[in-house]
Coordinates of C-alpha atoms in Angstrom, one line a residue:
M3 CA 115.8 73.6 96.2
P4 CA 113.1 75.6 97.9
L5 CA 113.8 76.9 101.4
L6 CA 110.3 76.2 102.7
L7 CA 107.7 73.6 102.0
C8 CA 104.0 74.4 102.5
P9 CA 102.7 72.7 105.6
N10 CA 99.4 72.1 103.9
C11 CA 100.3 70.5 100.5
N12 CA 104.1 70.1 100.7
A13 CA 104.7 72.3 97.6
S14 CA 107.5 74.8 97.5
M15 CA 106.6 78.3 98.9
Q16 CA 107.6 81.7 97.5
N17 CA 108.7 84.8 99.4
V18 CA 106.4 87.7 98.5
S19 CA 106.8 91.3 99.7
R20 CA 103.6 93.0 100.7
S21 CA 103.8 96.5 102.3
G22 CA 107.5 96.0 103.0
V23 CA 106.9 92.7 104.8
E24 CA 108.2 89.4 103.5
I25 CA 105.5 86.7 103.7
D26 CA 105.6 83.1 102.5
M27 CA 103.0 82.0 100.0
C28 CA 102.3 78.7 98.5
S29 CA 101.8 78.9 94.7
Q30 CA 99.8 75.6 94.6
C31 CA 97.2 75.9 97.4
R32 CA 97.5 79.8 97.7
G33 CA 98.1 79.5 101.4
V34 CA 99.8 82.4 103.2
W35 CA 102.1 81.8 106.1
L36 CA 103.4 84.6 108.4
D37 CA 106.4 84.6 110.7
R38 CA 106.4 86.1 114.1
G39 CA 105.6 89.8 114.0
E40 CA 104.6 90.0 110.4
L41 CA 100.9 90.2 111.0
E42 CA 101.4 93.1 113.4
K43 CA 103.5 94.9 110.8
L44 CA 100.8 94.4 108.1
L45 CA 98.1 95.6 110.5
D46 CA 100.2 98.6 111.5
G47 CA 100.7 99.6 107.9
A48 CA 96.9 99.3 107.3
R49 CA 96.2 101.5 110.4
Q50 CA 98.7 104.2 109.1
E51 CA 97.0 104.1 105.7
R52 CA 93.6 104.5 107.2
A53 CA 94.7 107.4 109.4
S54 CA 96.3 109.1 106.3
Q55 CA 93.1 108.7 104.4
Q56 CA 91.0 110.1 107.2
E57 CA 93.3 113.2 107.4
D58 CA 93.0 113.6 103.6
R59 CA 89.2 113.4 103.9
Q60 CA 89.1 115.9 106.7
R61 CA 91.3 118.3 104.8
F62 CA 89.1 117.9 101.7
E63 CA 85.9 118.5 103.7
R64 CA 87.5 121.6 105.3
E65 CA 88.4 123.0 101.8
V66 CA 84.9 122.4 100.5
G67 CA 83.4 124.1 103.5
D68 CA 85.7 127.1 103.0
F69 CA 84.8 127.3 99.4
H70 CA 81.0 127.2 100.1
R71 CA 81.4 129.9 102.8
D72 CA 83.2 132.4 100.6
P73 CA 84.1 131.3 97.0
D74 CA 85.9 134.5 96.2
D75 CA 88.2 134.3 99.2
W76 CA 88.9 130.7 98.4
K77 CA 89.9 131.6 94.8
R78 CA 92.2 134.3 96.1
R79 CA 94.0 131.8 98.4
H80 CA 94.1 129.1 95.6
P81 CA 95.2 130.8 92.4
P82 CA 94.9 128.7 89.2
V83 CA 98.0 126.7 88.1
Q84 CA 100.2 128.3 85.5
G85 CA 99.6 127.0 82.0
R86 CA 96.0 126.0 82.7
P87 CA 93.0 128.3 82.0
G88 CA 91.0 129.6 84.9
Y89 CA 88.8 127.6 87.1
K90 CA 86.8 125.1 85.1
Y91 CA 83.3 126.1 86.4
D92 CA 84.0 129.8 87.0
D93 CA 81.2 132.1 85.8
D94 CA 83.5 134.5 84.0
Y95 CA 85.5 131.7 82.3
D96 CA 85.3 132.3 78.5
Y97 CA 84.7 129.1 76.7
K98 CA 86.1 128.7 73.3
K99 CA 83.3 128.1 70.9
R100 CA 83.7 125.8 68.0
K101 CA 83.4 127.4 64.6
K102 CA 79.8 127.0 63.5
R103 CA 79.4 125.0 60.3
F104 CA 77.6 126.5 57.4
D105 CA 74.0 125.5 57.3
I106 CA 71.9 126.2 54.2
F107 CA 69.0 127.4 56.4
D108 CA 71.1 130.2 58.0
I109 CA 70.7 132.3 54.8
F110 CA 66.9 132.6 55.6
D111 CA 67.4 134.2 59.0

């Protein structure tokens, strides 16, 4: 027997966890019902996520600015990861060339 009935359509409701908050959702009419304090918890989680994204964006923009000011200094402070070749777009990165196929017209060069 369901614990809660939907106030809208009288169908049984399910408990769903979103961002660590248990909310009640009707599987028939898709209505969402919140208990006291649950909306504030959801909004607080969204605010924290937005603040974290803004901090990440600011850190990214600072790194890009540092790179554009002095690329060589930035490369010294951020060495390539072991097991990976050098920086992908570095000027002195030696690309591996594929073996050229034999072409019959090459004998006339």
